[in-house]
Short mmCIF file of C-alpha atoms (C1' of nucleotides) in Angstrom, two decimals:
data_model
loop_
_atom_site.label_atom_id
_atom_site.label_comp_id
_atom_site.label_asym_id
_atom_site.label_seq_id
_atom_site.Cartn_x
_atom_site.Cartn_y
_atom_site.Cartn_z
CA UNK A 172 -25.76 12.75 5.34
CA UNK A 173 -22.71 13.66 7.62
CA UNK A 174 -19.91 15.17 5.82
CA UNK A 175 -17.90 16.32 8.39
CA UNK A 176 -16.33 12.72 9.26
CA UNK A 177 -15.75 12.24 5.09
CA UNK A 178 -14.08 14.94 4.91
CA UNK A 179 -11.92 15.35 8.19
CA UNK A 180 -10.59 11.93 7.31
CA UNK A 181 -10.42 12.86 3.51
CA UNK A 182 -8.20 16.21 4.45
CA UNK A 183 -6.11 14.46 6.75
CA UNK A 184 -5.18 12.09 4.20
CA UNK A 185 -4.05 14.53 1.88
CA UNK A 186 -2.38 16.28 4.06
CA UNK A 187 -0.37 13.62 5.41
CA UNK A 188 0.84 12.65 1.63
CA UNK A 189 1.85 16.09 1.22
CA UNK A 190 3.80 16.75 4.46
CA UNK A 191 4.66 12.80 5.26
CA UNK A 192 5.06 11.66 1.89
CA UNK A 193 2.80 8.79 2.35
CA UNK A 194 -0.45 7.43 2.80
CA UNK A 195 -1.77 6.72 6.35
CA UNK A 196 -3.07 3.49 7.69
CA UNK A 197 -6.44 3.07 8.34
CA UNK A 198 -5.48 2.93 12.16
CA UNK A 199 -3.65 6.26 12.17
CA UNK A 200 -6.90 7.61 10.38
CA UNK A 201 -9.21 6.53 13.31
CA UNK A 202 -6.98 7.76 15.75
CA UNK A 203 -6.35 10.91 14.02
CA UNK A 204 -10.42 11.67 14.02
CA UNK A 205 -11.75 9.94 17.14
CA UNK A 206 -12.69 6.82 15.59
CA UNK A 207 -12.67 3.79 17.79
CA UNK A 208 -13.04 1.45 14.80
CA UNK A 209 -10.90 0.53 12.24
CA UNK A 210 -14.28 -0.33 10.61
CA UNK A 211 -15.85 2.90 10.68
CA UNK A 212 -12.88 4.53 8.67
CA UNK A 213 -13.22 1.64 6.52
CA UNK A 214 -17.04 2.66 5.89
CA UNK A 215 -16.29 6.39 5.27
CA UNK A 216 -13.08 5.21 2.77
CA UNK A 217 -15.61 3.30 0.85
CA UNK A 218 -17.87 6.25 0.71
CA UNK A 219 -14.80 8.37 -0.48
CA UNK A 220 -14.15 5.94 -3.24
CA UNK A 221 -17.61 5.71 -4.74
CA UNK A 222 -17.52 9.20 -4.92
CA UNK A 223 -14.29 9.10 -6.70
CA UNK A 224 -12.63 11.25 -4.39
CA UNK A 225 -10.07 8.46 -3.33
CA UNK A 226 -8.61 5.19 -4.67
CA UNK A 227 -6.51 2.90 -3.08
CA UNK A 228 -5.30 -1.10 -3.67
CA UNK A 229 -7.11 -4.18 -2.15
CA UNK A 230 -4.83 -5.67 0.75
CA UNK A 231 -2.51 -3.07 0.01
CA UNK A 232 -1.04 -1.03 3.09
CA UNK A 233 -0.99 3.00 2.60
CA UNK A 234 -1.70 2.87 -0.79
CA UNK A 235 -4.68 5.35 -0.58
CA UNK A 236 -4.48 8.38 -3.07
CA UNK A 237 -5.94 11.39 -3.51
CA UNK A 238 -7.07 11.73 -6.87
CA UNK A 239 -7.64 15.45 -6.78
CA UNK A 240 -4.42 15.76 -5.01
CA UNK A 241 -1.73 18.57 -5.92
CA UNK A 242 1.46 16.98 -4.80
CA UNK A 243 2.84 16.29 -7.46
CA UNK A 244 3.42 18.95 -9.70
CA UNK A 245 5.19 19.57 -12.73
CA UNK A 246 7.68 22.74 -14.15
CA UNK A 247 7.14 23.84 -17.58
CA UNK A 248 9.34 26.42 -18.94
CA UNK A 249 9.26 30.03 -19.15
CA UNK A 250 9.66 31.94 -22.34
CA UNK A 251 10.97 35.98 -21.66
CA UNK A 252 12.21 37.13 -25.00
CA UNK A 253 12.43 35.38 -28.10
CA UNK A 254 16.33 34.77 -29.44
CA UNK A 255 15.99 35.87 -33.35
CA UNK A 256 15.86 32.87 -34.84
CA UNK A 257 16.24 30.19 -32.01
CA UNK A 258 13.47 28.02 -31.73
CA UNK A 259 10.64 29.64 -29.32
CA UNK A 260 11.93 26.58 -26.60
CA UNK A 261 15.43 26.86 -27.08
CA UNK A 262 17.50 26.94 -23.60
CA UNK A 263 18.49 30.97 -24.41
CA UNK A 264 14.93 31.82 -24.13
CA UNK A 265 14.14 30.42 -21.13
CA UNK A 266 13.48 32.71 -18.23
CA UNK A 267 12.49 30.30 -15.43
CA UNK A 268 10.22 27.82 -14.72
CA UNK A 269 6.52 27.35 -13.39
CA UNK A 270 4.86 24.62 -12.27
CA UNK A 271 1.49 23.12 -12.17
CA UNK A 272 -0.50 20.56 -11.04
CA UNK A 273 0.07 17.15 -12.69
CA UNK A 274 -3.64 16.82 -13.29
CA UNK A 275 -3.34 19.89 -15.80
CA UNK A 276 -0.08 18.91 -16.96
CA UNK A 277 0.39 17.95 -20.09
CA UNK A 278 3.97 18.05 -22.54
CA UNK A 279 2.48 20.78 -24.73
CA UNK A 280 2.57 23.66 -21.90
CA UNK A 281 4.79 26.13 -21.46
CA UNK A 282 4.67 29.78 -19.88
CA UNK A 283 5.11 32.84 -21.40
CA UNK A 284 6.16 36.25 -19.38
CA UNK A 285 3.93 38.71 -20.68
CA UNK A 286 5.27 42.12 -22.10
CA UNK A 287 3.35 45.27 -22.14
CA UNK A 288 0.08 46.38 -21.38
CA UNK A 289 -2.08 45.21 -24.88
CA UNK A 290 -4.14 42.77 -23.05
CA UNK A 291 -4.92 44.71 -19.82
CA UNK A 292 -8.48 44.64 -20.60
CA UNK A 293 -8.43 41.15 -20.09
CA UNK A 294 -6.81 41.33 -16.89
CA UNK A 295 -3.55 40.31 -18.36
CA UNK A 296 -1.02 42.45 -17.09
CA UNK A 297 2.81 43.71 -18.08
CA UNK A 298 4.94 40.94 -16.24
CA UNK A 299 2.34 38.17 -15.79
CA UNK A 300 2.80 34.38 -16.54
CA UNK A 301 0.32 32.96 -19.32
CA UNK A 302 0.39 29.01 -19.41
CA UNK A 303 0.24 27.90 -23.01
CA UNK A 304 -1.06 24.87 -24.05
CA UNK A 305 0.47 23.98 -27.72
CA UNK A 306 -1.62 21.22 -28.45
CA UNK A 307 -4.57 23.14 -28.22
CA UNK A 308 -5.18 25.66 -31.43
CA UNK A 309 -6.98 29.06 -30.75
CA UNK A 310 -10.75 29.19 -31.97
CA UNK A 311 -12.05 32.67 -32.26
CA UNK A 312 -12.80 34.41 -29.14
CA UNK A 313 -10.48 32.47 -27.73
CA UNK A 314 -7.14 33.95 -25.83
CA UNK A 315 -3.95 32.35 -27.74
CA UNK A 316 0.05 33.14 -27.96
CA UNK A 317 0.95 33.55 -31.62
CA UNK A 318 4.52 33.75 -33.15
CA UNK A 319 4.98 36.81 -35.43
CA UNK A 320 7.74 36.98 -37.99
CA UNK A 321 9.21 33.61 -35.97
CA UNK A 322 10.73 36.34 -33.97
CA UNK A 323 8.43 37.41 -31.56
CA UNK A 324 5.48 36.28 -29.21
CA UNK A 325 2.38 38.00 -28.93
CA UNK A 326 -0.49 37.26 -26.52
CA UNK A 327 -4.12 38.55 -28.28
CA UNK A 328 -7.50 37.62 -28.74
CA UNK A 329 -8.23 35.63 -31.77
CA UNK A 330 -11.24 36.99 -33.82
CA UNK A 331 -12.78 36.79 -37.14
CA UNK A 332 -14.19 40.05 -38.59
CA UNK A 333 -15.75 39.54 -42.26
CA UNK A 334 -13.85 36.61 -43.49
CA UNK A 335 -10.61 37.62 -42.26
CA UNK A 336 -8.68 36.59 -38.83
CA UNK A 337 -7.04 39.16 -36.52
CA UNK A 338 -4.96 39.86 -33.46
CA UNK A 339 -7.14 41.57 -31.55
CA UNK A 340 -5.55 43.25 -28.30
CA UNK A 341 -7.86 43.99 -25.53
CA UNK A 342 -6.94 47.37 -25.17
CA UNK A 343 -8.48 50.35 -27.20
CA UNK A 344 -5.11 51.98 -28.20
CA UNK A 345 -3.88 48.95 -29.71
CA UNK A 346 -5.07 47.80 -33.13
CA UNK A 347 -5.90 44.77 -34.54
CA UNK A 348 -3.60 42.89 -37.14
CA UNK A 349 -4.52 40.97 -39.57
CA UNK A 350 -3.07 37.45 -39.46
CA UNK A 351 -1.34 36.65 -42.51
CA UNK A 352 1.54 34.23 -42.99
CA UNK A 353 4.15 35.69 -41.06
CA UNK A 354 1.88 35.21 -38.10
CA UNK A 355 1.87 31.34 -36.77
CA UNK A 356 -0.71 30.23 -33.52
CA UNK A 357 1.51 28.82 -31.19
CA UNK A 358 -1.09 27.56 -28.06
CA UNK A 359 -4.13 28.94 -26.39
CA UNK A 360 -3.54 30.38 -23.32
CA UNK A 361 -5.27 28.45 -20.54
CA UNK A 362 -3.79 30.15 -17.28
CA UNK A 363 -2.79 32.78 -15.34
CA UNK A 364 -0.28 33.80 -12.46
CA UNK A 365 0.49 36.87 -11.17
CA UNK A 366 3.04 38.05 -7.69
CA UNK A 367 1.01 41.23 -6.60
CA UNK B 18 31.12 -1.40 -4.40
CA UNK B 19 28.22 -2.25 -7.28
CA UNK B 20 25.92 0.77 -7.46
CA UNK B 21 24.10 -0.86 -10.32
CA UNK B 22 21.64 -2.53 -7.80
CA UNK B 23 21.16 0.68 -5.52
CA UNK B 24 20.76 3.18 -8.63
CA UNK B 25 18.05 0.24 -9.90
CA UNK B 26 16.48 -0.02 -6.24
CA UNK B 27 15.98 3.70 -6.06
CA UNK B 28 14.88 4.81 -9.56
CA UNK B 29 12.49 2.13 -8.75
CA UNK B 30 11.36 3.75 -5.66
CA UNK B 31 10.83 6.79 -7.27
CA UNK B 32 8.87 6.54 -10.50
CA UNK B 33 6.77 4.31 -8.45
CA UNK B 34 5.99 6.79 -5.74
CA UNK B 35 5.43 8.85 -8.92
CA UNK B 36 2.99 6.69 -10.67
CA UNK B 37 1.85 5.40 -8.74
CA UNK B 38 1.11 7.76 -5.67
CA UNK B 39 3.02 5.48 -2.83
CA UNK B 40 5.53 3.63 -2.02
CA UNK B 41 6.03 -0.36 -3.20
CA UNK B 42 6.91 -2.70 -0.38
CA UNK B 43 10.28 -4.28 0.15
CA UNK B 44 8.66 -7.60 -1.31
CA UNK B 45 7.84 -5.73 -4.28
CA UNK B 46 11.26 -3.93 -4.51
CA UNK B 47 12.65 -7.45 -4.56
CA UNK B 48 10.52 -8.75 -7.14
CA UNK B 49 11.48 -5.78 -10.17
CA UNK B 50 14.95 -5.54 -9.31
CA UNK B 51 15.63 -9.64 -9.22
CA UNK B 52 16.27 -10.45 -5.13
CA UNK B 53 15.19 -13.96 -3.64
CA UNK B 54 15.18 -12.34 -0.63
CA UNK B 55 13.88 -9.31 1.32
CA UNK B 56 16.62 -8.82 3.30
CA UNK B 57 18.68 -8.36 0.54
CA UNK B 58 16.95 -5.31 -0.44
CA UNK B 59 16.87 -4.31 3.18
CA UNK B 60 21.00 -4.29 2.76
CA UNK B 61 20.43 -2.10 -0.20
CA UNK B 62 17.60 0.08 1.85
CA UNK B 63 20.11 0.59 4.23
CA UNK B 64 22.99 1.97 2.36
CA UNK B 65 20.66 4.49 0.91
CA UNK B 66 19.78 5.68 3.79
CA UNK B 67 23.14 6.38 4.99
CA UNK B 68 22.96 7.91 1.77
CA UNK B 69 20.22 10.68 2.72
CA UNK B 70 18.97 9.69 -0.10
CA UNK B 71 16.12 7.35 1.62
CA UNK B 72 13.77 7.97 4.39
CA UNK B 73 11.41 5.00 5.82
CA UNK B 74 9.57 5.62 9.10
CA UNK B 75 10.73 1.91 11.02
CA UNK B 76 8.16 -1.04 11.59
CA UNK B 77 5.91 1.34 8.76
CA UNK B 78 4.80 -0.16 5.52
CA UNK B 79 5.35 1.73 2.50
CA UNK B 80 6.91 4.79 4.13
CA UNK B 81 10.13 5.02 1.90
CA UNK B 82 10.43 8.29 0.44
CA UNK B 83 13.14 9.90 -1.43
CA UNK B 84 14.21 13.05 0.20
CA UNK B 85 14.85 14.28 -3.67
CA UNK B 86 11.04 14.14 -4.64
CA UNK B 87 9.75 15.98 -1.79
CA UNK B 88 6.76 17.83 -2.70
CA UNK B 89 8.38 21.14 -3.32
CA UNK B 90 4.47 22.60 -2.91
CA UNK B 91 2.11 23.18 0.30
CA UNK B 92 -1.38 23.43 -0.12
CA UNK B 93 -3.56 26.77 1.25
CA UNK B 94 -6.97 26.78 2.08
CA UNK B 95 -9.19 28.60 -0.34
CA UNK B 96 -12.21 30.33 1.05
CA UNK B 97 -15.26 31.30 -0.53
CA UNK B 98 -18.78 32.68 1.36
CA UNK B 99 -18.25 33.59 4.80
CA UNK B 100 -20.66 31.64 7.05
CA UNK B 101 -21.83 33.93 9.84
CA UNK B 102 -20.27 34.03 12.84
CA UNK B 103 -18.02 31.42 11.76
CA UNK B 104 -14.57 32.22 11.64
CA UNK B 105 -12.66 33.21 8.48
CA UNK B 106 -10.75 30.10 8.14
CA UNK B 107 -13.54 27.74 9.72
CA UNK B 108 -14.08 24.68 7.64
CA UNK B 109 -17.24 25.78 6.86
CA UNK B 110 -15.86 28.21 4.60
CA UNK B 111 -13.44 26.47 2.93
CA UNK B 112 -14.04 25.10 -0.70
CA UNK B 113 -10.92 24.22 -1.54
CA UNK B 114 -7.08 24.10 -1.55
CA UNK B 115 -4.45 25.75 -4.15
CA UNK B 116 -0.73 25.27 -3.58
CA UNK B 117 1.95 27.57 -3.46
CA UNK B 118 5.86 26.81 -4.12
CA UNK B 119 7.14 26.00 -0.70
CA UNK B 120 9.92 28.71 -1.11
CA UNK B 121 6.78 30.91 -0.74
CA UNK B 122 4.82 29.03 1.95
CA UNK B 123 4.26 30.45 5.06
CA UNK B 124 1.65 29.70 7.62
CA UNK B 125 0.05 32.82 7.40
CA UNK B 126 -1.02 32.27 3.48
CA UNK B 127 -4.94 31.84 2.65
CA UNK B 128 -6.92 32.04 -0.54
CA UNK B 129 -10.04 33.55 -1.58
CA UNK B 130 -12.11 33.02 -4.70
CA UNK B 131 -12.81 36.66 -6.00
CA UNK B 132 -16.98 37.25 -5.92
CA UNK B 133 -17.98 40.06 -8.39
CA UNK B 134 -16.21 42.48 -10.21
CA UNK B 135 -15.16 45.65 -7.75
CA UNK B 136 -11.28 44.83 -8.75
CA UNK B 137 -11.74 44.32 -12.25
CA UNK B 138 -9.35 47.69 -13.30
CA UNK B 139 -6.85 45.78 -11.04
CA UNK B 140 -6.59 42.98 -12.96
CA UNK B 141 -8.81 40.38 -10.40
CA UNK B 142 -11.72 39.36 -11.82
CA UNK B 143 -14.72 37.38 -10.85
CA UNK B 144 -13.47 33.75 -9.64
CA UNK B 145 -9.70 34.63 -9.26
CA UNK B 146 -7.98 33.27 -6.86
CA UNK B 147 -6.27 35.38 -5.07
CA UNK B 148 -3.65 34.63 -1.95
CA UNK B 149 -3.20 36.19 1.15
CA UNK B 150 -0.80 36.87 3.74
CA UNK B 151 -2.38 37.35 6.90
CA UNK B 152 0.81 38.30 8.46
CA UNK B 153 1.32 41.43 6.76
CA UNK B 154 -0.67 44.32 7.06
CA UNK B 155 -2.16 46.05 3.95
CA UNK B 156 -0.69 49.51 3.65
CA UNK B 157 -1.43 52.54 1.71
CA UNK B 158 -1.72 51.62 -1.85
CA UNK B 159 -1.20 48.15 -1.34
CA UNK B 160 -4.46 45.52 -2.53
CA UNK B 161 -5.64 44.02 0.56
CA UNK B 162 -8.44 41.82 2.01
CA UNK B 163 -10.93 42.92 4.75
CA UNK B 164 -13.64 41.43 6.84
CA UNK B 165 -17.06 43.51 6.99
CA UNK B 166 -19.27 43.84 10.11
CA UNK B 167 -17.60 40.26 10.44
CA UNK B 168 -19.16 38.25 7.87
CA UNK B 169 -18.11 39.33 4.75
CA UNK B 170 -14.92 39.36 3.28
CA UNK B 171 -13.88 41.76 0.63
CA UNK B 172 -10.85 42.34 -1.61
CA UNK B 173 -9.44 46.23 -2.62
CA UNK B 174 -7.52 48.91 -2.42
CA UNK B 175 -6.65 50.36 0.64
CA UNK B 176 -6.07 54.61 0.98
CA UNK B 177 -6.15 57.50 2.25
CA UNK B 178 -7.81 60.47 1.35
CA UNK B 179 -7.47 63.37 3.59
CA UNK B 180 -7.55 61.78 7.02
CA UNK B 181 -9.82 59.17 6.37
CA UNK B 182 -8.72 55.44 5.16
CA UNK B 183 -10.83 54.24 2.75
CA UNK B 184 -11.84 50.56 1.27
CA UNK B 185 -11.05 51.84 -2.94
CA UNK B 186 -12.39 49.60 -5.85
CA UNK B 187 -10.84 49.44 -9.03
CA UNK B 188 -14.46 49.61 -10.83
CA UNK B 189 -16.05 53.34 -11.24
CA UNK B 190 -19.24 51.77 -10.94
CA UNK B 191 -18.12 51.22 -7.37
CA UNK B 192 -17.70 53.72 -4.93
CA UNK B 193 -14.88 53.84 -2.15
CA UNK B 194 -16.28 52.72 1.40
CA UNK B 195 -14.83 54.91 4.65
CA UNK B 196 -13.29 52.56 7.51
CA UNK B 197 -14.79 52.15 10.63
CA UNK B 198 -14.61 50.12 13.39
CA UNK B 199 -17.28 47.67 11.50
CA UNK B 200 -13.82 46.88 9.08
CA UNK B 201 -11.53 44.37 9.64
CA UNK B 202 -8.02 44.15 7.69
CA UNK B 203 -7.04 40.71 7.10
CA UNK B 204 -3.85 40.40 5.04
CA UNK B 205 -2.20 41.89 2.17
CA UNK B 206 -3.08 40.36 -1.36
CA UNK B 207 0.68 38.39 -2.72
CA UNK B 208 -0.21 36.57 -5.84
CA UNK B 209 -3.18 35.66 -8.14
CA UNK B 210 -4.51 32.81 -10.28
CA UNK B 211 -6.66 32.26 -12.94
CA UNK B 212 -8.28 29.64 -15.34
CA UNK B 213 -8.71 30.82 -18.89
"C1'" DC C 158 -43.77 7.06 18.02
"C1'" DA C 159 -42.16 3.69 14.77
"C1'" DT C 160 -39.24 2.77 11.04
"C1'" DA C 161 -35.56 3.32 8.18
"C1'" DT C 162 -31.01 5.00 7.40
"C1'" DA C 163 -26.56 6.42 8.64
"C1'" DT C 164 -22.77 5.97 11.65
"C1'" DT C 165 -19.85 3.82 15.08
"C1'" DA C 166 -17.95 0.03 17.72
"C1'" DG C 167 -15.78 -4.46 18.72
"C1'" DA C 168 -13.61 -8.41 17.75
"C1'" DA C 169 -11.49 -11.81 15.16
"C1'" DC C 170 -9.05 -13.15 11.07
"C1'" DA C 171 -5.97 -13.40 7.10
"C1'" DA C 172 -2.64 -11.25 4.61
"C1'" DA C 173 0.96 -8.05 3.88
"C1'" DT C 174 4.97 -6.25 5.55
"C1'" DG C 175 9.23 -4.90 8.08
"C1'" DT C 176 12.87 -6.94 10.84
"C1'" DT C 177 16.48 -9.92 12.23
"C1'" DC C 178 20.03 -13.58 12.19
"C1'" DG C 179 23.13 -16.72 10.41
"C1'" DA C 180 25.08 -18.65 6.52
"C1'" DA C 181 26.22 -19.01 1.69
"C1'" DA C 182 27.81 -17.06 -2.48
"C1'" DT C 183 30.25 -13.63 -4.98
"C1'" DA C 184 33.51 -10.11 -5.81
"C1'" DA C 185 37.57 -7.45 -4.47
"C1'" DA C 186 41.89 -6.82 -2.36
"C1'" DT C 187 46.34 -8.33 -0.62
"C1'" DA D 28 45.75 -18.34 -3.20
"C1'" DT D 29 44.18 -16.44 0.88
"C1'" DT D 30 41.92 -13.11 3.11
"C1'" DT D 31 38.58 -9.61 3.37
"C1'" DA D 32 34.67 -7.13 2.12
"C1'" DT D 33 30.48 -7.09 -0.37
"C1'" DT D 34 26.31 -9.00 -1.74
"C1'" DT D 35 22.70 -12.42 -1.66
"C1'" DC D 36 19.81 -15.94 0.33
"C1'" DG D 37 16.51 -18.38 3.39
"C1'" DA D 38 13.77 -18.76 7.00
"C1'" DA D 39 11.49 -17.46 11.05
"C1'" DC D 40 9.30 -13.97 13.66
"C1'" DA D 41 6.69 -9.93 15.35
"C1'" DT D 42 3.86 -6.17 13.82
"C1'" DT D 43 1.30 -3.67 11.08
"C1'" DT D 44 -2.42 -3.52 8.37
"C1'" DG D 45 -6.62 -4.35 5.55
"C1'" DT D 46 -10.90 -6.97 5.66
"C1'" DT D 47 -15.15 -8.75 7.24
"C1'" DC D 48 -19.07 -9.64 10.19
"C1'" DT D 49 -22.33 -8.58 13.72
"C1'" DA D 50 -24.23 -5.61 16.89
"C1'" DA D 51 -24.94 -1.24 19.02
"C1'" DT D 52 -25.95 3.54 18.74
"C1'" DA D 53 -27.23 7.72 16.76
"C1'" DT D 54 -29.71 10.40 13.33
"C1'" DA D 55 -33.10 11.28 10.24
"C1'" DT D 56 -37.84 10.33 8.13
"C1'" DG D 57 -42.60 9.55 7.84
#
DNA sequence: CATATATTAGAACAAATGTTCGAAATAAAT
DNA sequence: ATTTATTTCGAACATTTGTTCTAATATATG
């Protein structure tokens, strides 16, 4: 099976949302990749759908999507320092904003700037953006943000060790703290930006 | 002059374009807003697009957009294996896209999905993405990406020792690799992304 | 080579859609 | 109240556009 049609006419399509807007017509498609028929862009398009890869309304014009598209995105807020006692997603303590694809958007994630060097083992470096997702509670193993003395943010491994839970930093000259009740999960941390 | 209509014509426009993906027709404008007749939208079109606040492409279905939605994002081609011979941004080698905030966008920007872990004391670890300006030159110190003997392409450090330039992982386990002609610098790592 | 499968082409059709014009209705201004 | 500007309507028209069907061509498969 030849892909290279599929996916000319699949790229071009995206593209053209992203820079025009809009969908193209099936015309513009042919023309665009040396089709003569209307009908053979019709026959890849309904090879694009079945794989999922595009949907688009009956006797509708330009209505074709991309569902793995990333034009629309969304911001989500950035958290620097935590104001003592305002809420962690108060206005003060907003830094900036990120944004991310719609498809992993979701109302529960914000970003976090991270501070210091306690989770360089884990590639997360002093200055980086973690994406927390809030509806999603850390599991052991598992990377999550956690609010300590509803003052400050930490991001550290979660880990059970006996039958007690810890921070645990991924760095060797950090310890690990035990999580008692001053120490609330606020999200799992489920991305990762960096400016080099 | 009644605004009510126009403010209803284009919020219309817009959450539709962002629900749905594309534009609705004028027909369909008519229809949620309570017109008998298209060309009594097509007033209403008008004004907002003396407005700026509309764009349409004439004698084009379903090419209203609103110049405030714009995709603020352009998409860069991620790379991953190099086919032989093929060139570095052939679409052979390309198995994906990522977008970057336009503000950032230039047309010299690539991605590669990181292979292995040679950068892993650099924070990039196996399956990063990592983007790339081919339009600036990696200098001393800087992270960079490099083509090998033209088929493989390779993320590191780039210095000199004495006055040789090497290729420098951030891995003991790996050991720095002298630059010859056989080397080829292709851009200067800018930013990173990861899944958690 | 023969057969099946995938791809492209052409044409014709029906429906969706944008455009235009004049007139009617409504609201605003004088 | 009269005039003026704004808004809406209706209908007709020209294109654009999606859809479908059949046949031709290319590509793979045994």
């Amino acid at each position: 099976m030849k892909l290279n049609k599929q996916n000319e006419i699949l790229t071009f399509i995206q593209h053209k949302i992203e820079n025009e807007g809009y969908s193209p017509s099936i015309r513009e498609i042919a023309e665009k990749v040396n089709l003569k028929s209307t009908s053979s862009v019709q026959y890849h398009l309904d090879n694009l759908i079945k794989k999922g890869l595009l949907s688009k309304k009956p006797n509708q014009s330009r209505t074709l999507t991309s569902n793995k598209l990333i034009s629309t995105f969304k911001s989500v807020p950035i958290v620097g320092e935590i104001a003592a006692g305002a809420p962690l997603l108060a206005e003060e303590n907003k830094i900036g904003e990120i944004s991310v694809p719609q498809d992993k958007f979701s109302e529960n994630l914000f970003a976090l700037k991270i501070n210091g060097d306690s989770m360089i083992d884990a590639g997360i470096f002093h200055e980086d953006i973690v994406v927390i997702d809030k509806g999603v509670e850390p599991k052991n193993g598992d990377i999550g943000a956690f609010m300590i003395n509803e003052t400050e943010a930490t991001v550290k491994y979660l880990d059970t060790i006996g039958n007690k839970r810890y921070l645990v930093p991924a760095n060797k000259i950090y310890e690990n703290q035990e999580i008692t009740s001053n120490v609330q999960p606020i999200g799992k941390v489920v991305s990762l930006f960096r400016d080099i």
